[in-house]
Tab-separated table of C-alpha atoms in Angstrom:
chain	number	residue	atom	x	y	z
H	1	MET	CA	0.375	0.175	0.196
H	2	THR	CA	1.337	3.561	-1.268
H	3	THR	CA	2.372	6.120	2.003
H	4	CYS	CA	0.135	9.315	2.759
H	5	PRO	CA	2.083	12.159	1.521
H	6	ALA	CA	1.192	14.066	4.787
H	7	GLY	CA	1.324	11.273	6.935
H	8	VAL	CA	-2.221	11.120	7.944
H	9	SER	CA	-2.007	8.232	10.679
H	10	TRP	CA	-4.270	4.825	11.254
H	11	PRO	CA	-5.707	6.171	14.361
H	12	ARG	CA	-7.148	9.420	12.473
H	13	LEU	CA	-8.854	7.544	10.224
H	14	VAL	CA	-9.847	5.209	13.002
H	15	ASP	CA	-11.483	7.821	14.428
H	16	TYR	CA	-12.946	10.015	11.385
H	17	TRP	CA	-14.786	6.200	10.048
H	18	ALA	CA	-16.365	5.645	13.556
H	19	GLY	CA	-17.843	8.991	13.800
H	20	ASP	CA	-14.999	10.211	16.807
H	21	ALA	CA	-13.541	12.748	14.731
H	22	GLY	CA	-14.352	16.539	15.582
H	23	ALA	CA	-16.279	18.965	12.766
H	24	ASP	CA	-13.605	20.413	11.329
H	25	GLU	CA	-10.809	17.485	11.488
H	26	ALA	CA	-13.914	15.403	9.722
H	27	GLU	CA	-13.502	18.183	6.969
H	28	TRP	CA	-10.153	17.914	7.004
H	29	LEU	CA	-9.850	14.465	6.426
H	30	GLU	CA	-12.811	14.561	3.664
H	31	GLU	CA	-10.904	17.449	1.588
H	32	HIS	CA	-7.392	15.160	2.042
H	33	PHE	CA	-8.859	11.888	1.227
H	34	PHE	CA	-10.515	12.962	-2.124
H	35	ALA	CA	-6.983	13.711	-3.147
H	36	CYS	CA	-4.902	10.677	-1.575
H	37	GLU	CA	-4.985	6.920	-2.745
H	38	ALA	CA	-3.394	5.602	0.297
H	39	CYS	CA	-6.082	7.231	2.659
H	40	THR	CA	-8.605	6.287	0.111
H	41	ARG	CA	-7.503	2.674	0.643
H	42	ARG	CA	-7.093	2.489	4.418
H	43	LEU	CA	-10.585	4.010	4.999
H	44	GLU	CA	-11.881	1.271	2.345
H	45	ARG	CA	-9.716	-1.137	4.084
H	46	ILE	CA	-11.464	0.514	8.341
H	47	ARG	CA	-14.574	0.229	6.278
H	48	GLU	CA	-13.998	-3.624	5.152
H	49	LEU	CA	-13.058	-4.803	9.064
H	50	GLY	CA	-16.118	-2.824	10.411
H	51	ALA	CA	-18.722	-4.230	8.151
H	52	ALA	CA	-16.608	-7.483	9.110
H	53	ILE	CA	-17.127	-7.072	12.933
H	54	VAL	CA	-20.963	-6.556	12.408
H	55	GLY	CA	-20.791	-10.030	10.277
H	56	TRP	CA	-19.174	-12.019	13.084
H	57	ALA	CA	-21.082	-10.526	15.955
H	58	ARG	CA	-24.291	-11.210	14.938
H	59	ARG	CA	-22.957	-14.821	13.608
H	60	GLN	CA	-20.406	-15.181	16.763
H	61	MET	CA	-20.247	-12.915	18.905
H	62	ARG	CA	-19.180	-14.393	22.712
H	63	GLY	CA	-17.260	-13.979	25.345
H	64	GLY	CA	-16.765	-10.582	27.559
H	65	MET	CA	-19.901	-8.671	26.339
H	66	SER	CA	-21.862	-5.392	27.717
H	67	PRO	CA	-25.296	-4.630	28.594
H	68	GLU	CA	-25.207	-2.227	25.439
H	69	LEU	CA	-24.264	-5.416	22.798
H	70	LEU	CA	-26.740	-7.400	24.730
H	71	GLU	CA	-29.261	-5.011	23.570
H	72	GLN	CA	-28.155	-4.845	19.960
H	73	LEU	CA	-28.543	-8.616	19.733
H	74	ARG	CA	-31.807	-8.751	21.420
H	75	ALA	CA	-32.422	-5.631	18.746
H	76	ASP	CA	-31.229	-7.934	16.148
H	77	ARG	CA	-33.681	-10.768	17.259
H	78	VAL	CA	-30.544	-13.347	18.415
H	79	ALA	CA	-32.285	-14.714	21.367
H	80	VAL	CA	-29.946	-14.547	24.515
H	81	ARG	CA	-30.673	-16.571	27.837
H	82	GLU	CA	-29.391	-14.964	30.909
H	83	TYR	CA	-28.585	-15.979	34.241
H	84	SER	CA	-27.532	-13.613	36.844
H	85	LEU	CA	-25.109	-14.659	40.000
H	86	PRO	CA	-24.380	-13.001	43.049
H	87	ALA	CA	-20.949	-13.176	44.325
H	88	GLY	CA	-21.138	-16.656	45.369
H	89	GLY	CA	-24.110	-17.914	43.916
H	90	SER	CA	-24.662	-20.699	41.991
H	91	VAL	CA	-27.745	-21.845	39.265
H	92	SER	CA	-29.042	-24.952	37.194
H	93	CYS	CA	-28.365	-23.883	34.156
H	94	THR	CA	-29.407	-24.693	30.122
H	95	ALA	CA	-29.358	-24.352	26.473
H	96	ARG	CA	-32.944	-24.512	24.887
H	97	PRO	CA	-33.160	-25.945	21.205
H	98	ASP	CA	-34.091	-21.995	20.948
H	99	ASP	CA	-31.350	-20.357	22.149
H	100	ASP	CA	-28.384	-18.317	20.310
H	101	VAL	CA	-26.913	-17.210	23.080
H	102	VAL	CA	-26.770	-17.851	27.100
H	103	VAL	CA	-25.002	-15.419	28.988
H	104	LEU	CA	-23.763	-15.028	32.724
H	105	ARG	CA	-24.079	-12.001	34.677
H	106	LEU	CA	-21.180	-12.649	37.697
H	107	ALA	CA	-21.883	-9.690	40.286
H	108	ALA	CA	-18.581	-8.965	42.440
H	109	ASP	CA	-17.205	-5.634	43.769
H	110	LEU	CA	-14.831	-4.401	40.637
H	111	SER	CA	-13.504	-0.841	42.725
H	112	GLY	CA	-10.663	-0.112	40.909
H	113	VAL	CA	-9.861	-3.649	39.462
H	114	ARG	CA	-7.901	-2.540	36.244
H	115	ARG	CA	-8.335	-6.380	34.729
H	116	ALA	CA	-10.410	-8.905	35.208
H	117	ASP	CA	-9.981	-12.992	34.724
H	118	VAL	CA	-12.793	-14.934	33.995
H	119	GLU	CA	-11.293	-18.342	34.718
H	120	PHE	CA	-14.000	-21.851	34.069
H	121	ARG	CA	-13.602	-25.056	35.681
H	122	SER	CA	-14.953	-28.210	34.841
H	123	SER	CA	-14.847	-32.073	34.655
H	124	ILE	CA	-15.284	-32.329	31.699
H	125	ALA	CA	-12.955	-29.709	29.670
H	126	GLU	CA	-9.516	-28.391	30.386
H	127	VAL	CA	-9.584	-25.030	32.580
H	128	GLU	CA	-10.253	-22.023	30.440
H	129	ARG	CA	-9.402	-18.582	30.789
H	130	ALA	CA	-10.653	-15.625	29.373
H	131	GLU	CA	-8.788	-12.668	30.091
H	132	ASP	CA	-8.952	-8.891	30.426
H	133	VAL	CA	-12.924	-8.840	29.620
H	134	PRO	CA	-15.019	-6.198	29.794
H	135	ILE	CA	-15.707	-4.492	33.224
H	136	VAL	CA	-19.581	-2.817	33.335
H	137	GLY	CA	-20.401	-0.617	35.820
H	138	GLU	CA	-17.501	-1.685	38.124
H	139	ARG	CA	-20.449	-4.263	39.351
H	140	GLU	CA	-20.907	-6.801	36.955
H	141	VAL	CA	-18.464	-8.817	34.122
H	142	ILE	CA	-20.806	-10.201	31.386
H	143	PHE	CA	-19.564	-13.071	29.507
H	144	ALA	CA	-21.646	-14.881	27.001
H	145	GLU	CA	-21.330	-18.700	25.344
H	146	ARG	CA	-23.122	-19.891	22.119
H	147	ALA	CA	-25.560	-22.367	22.813
H	148	ASP	CA	-24.946	-24.313	19.663
H	149	PHE	CA	-21.292	-24.984	21.841
H	150	LEU	CA	-23.304	-25.473	24.912
H	151	ARG	CA	-26.731	-27.797	23.892
H	152	PRO	CA	-24.208	-31.047	22.757
H	153	LEU	CA	-22.068	-31.142	26.251
H	154	PRO	CA	-23.409	-33.447	29.235
H	155	ALA	CA	-24.638	-33.004	32.251
H	156	HIS	CA	-21.808	-31.314	35.002
H	157	ARG	CA	-20.471	-28.331	37.232
H	158	THR	CA	-18.553	-25.409	36.302
H	159	ALA	CA	-16.529	-23.480	39.113
H	160	VAL	CA	-16.070	-19.983	37.846
H	161	ARG	CA	-13.957	-17.757	39.427
H	162	LEU	CA	-13.402	-14.183	38.765
H	163	LEU	CA	-10.288	-12.479	39.162
H	164	ALA	CA	-8.695	-9.384	39.718
H	165	VAL	CA	-4.900	-8.876	37.970
H	166	ASP	CA	-2.779	-6.586	38.347
H	167	GLU	CA	1.473	-5.971	38.255
H	168	GLY	CA	1.374	-8.241	42.392
H	169	GLY	CA	-0.231	-11.303	40.772
H	170	GLU	CA	-3.971	-12.212	41.064
H	171	ARG	CA	-6.704	-12.291	43.578
H	172	ILE	CA	-10.332	-13.631	43.686
H	173	LEU	CA	-12.750	-11.395	43.575
H	174	ALA	CA	-16.230	-13.672	43.765
H	175	SER	CA	-16.616	-17.566	42.842
H	176	TYR	CA	-19.688	-18.720	41.522
H	177	THR	CA	-21.199	-22.444	40.462
H	178	LEU	CA	-23.133	-23.339	37.431
H	179	ASN	CA	-25.318	-26.756	36.942
H	180	HIS	CA	-25.578	-27.415	33.203
H	181	THR	CA	-27.130	-30.172	32.644
H	182	PRO	CA	-29.085	-30.304	29.004
H	183	TYR	CA	-32.432	-29.217	27.913
H	184	THR	CA	-35.252	-32.037	27.774
E	1	MET	CA	-13.079	9.132	-12.759
E	2	ARG	CA	-13.256	5.600	-11.009
E	3	THR	CA	-11.183	6.710	-8.319
E	4	LEU	CA	-13.437	9.432	-7.712
E	5	GLY	CA	-16.494	7.241	-7.444
E	6	ARG	CA	-14.660	5.577	-4.708
E	7	ARG	CA	-14.119	8.058	-2.609
E	8	VAL	CA	-17.767	9.141	-3.319
E	9	TRP	CA	-18.712	6.179	-1.804
E	10	LEU	CA	-16.595	6.034	0.848
E	11	TYR	CA	-17.755	9.568	1.919
E	12	GLY	CA	-21.305	8.256	1.523
E	13	VAL	CA	-21.062	4.727	3.407
E	14	ARG	CA	-19.717	7.223	6.337
E	15	HIS	CA	-22.311	9.826	6.456
E	16	LEU	CA	-25.010	7.823	5.360
E	17	ARG	CA	-24.220	4.219	6.842
E	18	ASP	CA	-25.940	2.455	4.201
E	19	GLU	CA	-24.383	0.729	0.899
E	20	ASP	CA	-27.368	1.541	-1.457
E	21	ALA	CA	-27.566	4.929	-0.415
E	22	ALA	CA	-24.282	5.428	-1.091
E	23	ASN	CA	-24.423	4.057	-4.342
E	24	ASP	CA	-27.208	6.263	-5.321
E	25	LEU	CA	-25.118	9.303	-4.272
E	26	ALA	CA	-22.149	7.824	-6.229
E	27	GLN	CA	-24.638	7.737	-9.536
E	28	GLN	CA	-25.615	10.990	-8.510
E	29	VAL	CA	-22.127	13.408	-7.957
E	30	MET	CA	-20.594	11.530	-11.112
E	31	ILE	CA	-23.035	12.638	-13.292
E	32	THR	CA	-23.285	16.455	-12.000
E	33	THR	CA	-19.723	16.466	-11.917
E	34	LEU	CA	-19.188	15.405	-16.036
E	35	GLU	CA	-22.422	17.539	-16.850
E	36	ASN	CA	-19.833	20.657	-15.520
E	37	LEU	CA	-17.379	19.421	-16.782
E	38	ARG	CA	-18.757	19.206	-20.285
E	39	ALA	CA	-20.047	22.532	-19.685
E	40	GLY	CA	-16.544	24.098	-18.866
E	41	ARG	CA	-17.522	24.940	-14.899
E	42	VAL	CA	-14.779	22.792	-13.962
E	43	ARG	CA	-11.800	24.172	-15.094
E	44	GLU	CA	-8.817	23.106	-13.412
E	45	PRO	CA	-8.436	19.291	-13.411
E	46	GLU	CA	-6.969	19.747	-9.496
E	47	ARG	CA	-10.092	21.312	-8.793
E	48	LEU	CA	-12.005	18.053	-9.744
E	49	ALA	CA	-11.862	16.138	-6.473
E	50	SER	CA	-13.002	19.381	-4.130
E	51	PHE	CA	-15.959	19.766	-6.629
E	52	ALA	CA	-17.262	16.264	-6.230
E	53	LEU	CA	-16.752	16.511	-1.937
E	54	GLY	CA	-18.208	19.517	-2.182
E	55	THR	CA	-21.093	18.464	-4.521
E	56	SER	CA	-21.155	14.621	-2.157
E	57	ARG	CA	-22.086	17.014	0.979
E	58	ASN	CA	-24.625	18.877	-0.568
E	59	LEU	CA	-26.625	16.087	-1.530
E	60	VAL	CA	-25.820	14.143	1.678
E	61	ARG	CA	-27.174	17.143	3.477
E	62	ASP	CA	-30.223	17.456	0.943
E	63	LEU	CA	-30.576	13.563	0.811
E	64	LYS	CA	-31.066	13.855	4.810
E	65	LYS	CA	-33.527	16.534	4.321
E	66	SER	CA	-35.691	15.629	1.958
E	67	GLU	CA	-36.170	11.999	0.409
E	68	ARG	CA	-38.309	12.842	-2.416
E	69	ARG	CA	-35.870	15.794	-3.900
E	70	ARG	CA	-33.143	12.377	-4.540
E	71	ARG	CA	-35.698	10.712	-6.429
E	72	ASP	CA	-36.431	13.928	-8.934
E	73	LEU	CA	-32.294	13.808	-9.317
E	74	LEU	CA	-32.391	10.376	-10.470
E	75	ASP	CA	-35.823	10.929	-12.915
E	76	ARG	CA	-33.740	14.458	-14.107
E	77	TYR	CA	-30.615	12.861	-15.665
E	78	GLY	CA	-31.100	9.580	-15.802
E	79	PRO	CA	-29.281	6.456	-15.441
E	80	PRO	CA	-25.862	7.095	-15.279
E	81	ASP	CA	-23.022	4.519	-16.678
E	82	ASP	CA	-22.691	1.691	-14.040
E	83	VAL	CA	-20.187	3.861	-11.374
E	84	SER	CA	-20.867	1.919	-8.754
E	85	VAL	CA	-18.368	0.274	-6.444
E	86	GLU	CA	-17.913	-3.003	-6.904
E	87	PRO	CA	-18.370	-5.438	-3.404
E	88	SER	CA	-14.602	-6.152	-2.559
E	89	PRO	CA	-14.784	-10.281	-2.094
E	90	PRO	CA	-15.931	-11.038	1.811
E	91	LEU	CA	-13.269	-12.012	4.069
E	92	GLU	CA	-13.109	-15.711	4.740
E	93	VAL	CA	-15.368	-15.931	7.463
E	94	GLU	CA	-13.541	-18.736	9.310
E	95	ARG	CA	-10.227	-16.660	8.896
E	96	LEU	CA	-12.098	-13.417	10.044
E	97	ASP	CA	-13.702	-15.894	13.500
E	98	GLU	CA	-10.009	-16.342	13.930
E	99	CYS	CA	-8.378	-13.412	13.869
E	100	MET	CA	-11.811	-11.982	16.053
E	101	GLU	CA	-11.389	-15.300	18.732
E	102	ARG	CA	-6.986	-14.068	18.988
E	103	LEU	CA	-8.161	-10.183	20.325
E	104	PRO	CA	-7.997	-9.336	23.913
E	105	GLN	CA	-11.595	-10.227	25.049
E	106	ARG	CA	-11.667	-6.111	25.942
E	107	ASP	CA	-10.518	-5.125	22.209
E	108	ARG	CA	-13.486	-7.419	21.284
E	109	ALA	CA	-15.693	-6.023	23.384
E	110	VAL	CA	-14.749	-2.343	22.281
E	111	VAL	CA	-14.966	-3.178	17.976
E	112	ALA	CA	-18.096	-5.067	18.753
E	113	LEU	CA	-19.400	-1.617	20.590
E	114	THR	CA	-18.021	0.638	17.253
E	115	PHE	CA	-19.203	-1.139	15.169
E	116	TYR	CA	-22.080	-3.702	16.012
E	117	ALA	CA	-24.132	-1.475	18.512
E	118	GLU	CA	-23.069	1.981	17.118
E	119	ARG	CA	-22.071	3.852	19.966
E	120	SER	CA	-18.745	6.455	19.896
E	121	SER	CA	-16.314	6.162	22.348
E	122	GLY	CA	-17.714	8.498	24.744
E	123	GLU	CA	-20.399	5.854	25.102
E	124	ILE	CA	-18.343	2.913	25.370
E	125	ALA	CA	-16.044	4.803	27.892
E	126	ALA	CA	-18.898	4.899	29.860
E	127	GLU	CA	-19.819	1.644	29.353
E	128	LEU	CA	-17.242	0.041	30.548
E	129	THR	CA	-15.339	2.191	32.868
E	130	LEU	CA	-12.728	3.345	30.647
E	131	SER	CA	-11.793	7.122	29.579
E	132	GLU	CA	-12.488	7.968	26.300
E	133	GLY	CA	-8.949	7.866	25.148
E	134	ASN	CA	-8.416	4.258	25.589
E	135	VAL	CA	-11.452	3.093	24.429
E	136	ARG	CA	-9.588	5.261	21.106
E	137	VAL	CA	-6.644	3.519	21.235
E	138	VAL	CA	-7.885	0.323	21.879
E	139	ARG	CA	-9.581	0.246	18.914
E	140	HIS	CA	-6.707	1.146	16.987
E	141	ARG	CA	-4.881	-1.661	18.028
E	142	ALA	CA	-7.883	-3.843	17.910
E	143	LEU	CA	-8.673	-3.008	14.044
E	144	ALA	CA	-4.736	-2.586	13.031
E	145	ARG	CA	-4.094	-6.486	14.927
E	146	LEU	CA	-7.305	-7.552	13.292
E	147	ARG	CA	-6.065	-5.845	9.500
E	148	ASP	CA	-2.564	-7.522	9.909
E	149	CYS	CA	-4.243	-10.796	11.080
E	150	LEU	CA	-6.511	-11.018	8.022
E	151	GLU	CA	-3.132	-10.249	5.775
E	152	ARG	CA	-1.217	-12.887	6.992
E	153	PRO	CA	-1.355	-16.034	5.107
E	154	ALA	CA	-3.107	-18.341	7.251
E	155	GLU	CA	-0.931	-21.114	9.354
E	156	ALA	CA	-0.681	-24.546	8.036
E	157	SER	CA	-3.038	-26.680	10.099
E	158	PRO	CA	-1.081	-29.416	12.003
């Protein structure tokens, strides 16, 4: 890809495309990319990536989530099943045939936590760890899994730990228990 | 002119958030630009891009105001030569899924909130208890990683 002669950076183009550039900046960038092939190509790439992310979200989104992403999934008629757990809580859970996504809302005191990991330990799989999950309002972590992944699993128990991670190490913020049974 | 059409289309997608509407915008802008070129109203070739951008801005403003005015313009000038942008080949879905899985969880949420939920960096910052600056950095980095991952040749499976 040719280089932009004005040195316009990738972050500036991303901000512009995402609607975060100020009015003057947006005007300047528009005047610029109408005359710059390198920036036109990079904007085309950003647009493609954005469209691909939308497709991925509708088809495959899993992992750390936020309430607004859940809202968007529901607006797109994705069937979301939610389980909310207080710190120390347990729940009997399943994935029904008409579910698309199963969501855990794990409540905990996340004040001052800069990085949170979620660890899953069950009898039927290796330990899985989701690192640096989004923290919602310092009060919960939301984690999603695809229902078509969960549906074929046999009955089992999963111990979930929410961990705060920093330079000094890690500490457990809260633990939860999931008792999964196949839908009947 | 094809290059100019691509840029007008990108401008249209950015402001109208709809690829079909962007195709229509590109057609109208190119018609108007050609008409003015033929009439000698755009004398300097280096002014062509600015002329097209100015025309794009005015048209987007009109489109946003009135859908009826857009149909009138198309009726008046008739269908032009095709200046719609050819869709780029779709990104390979499996490869994309792999590359998205490699992004850190928080980065994935930020780009999903940006493009799927169409939230601003301010809204994302409030949602995820981050600073706006942090959201933007995460977003730049995540898109660059995704771009690089997709451009890398796929690793051979064992």
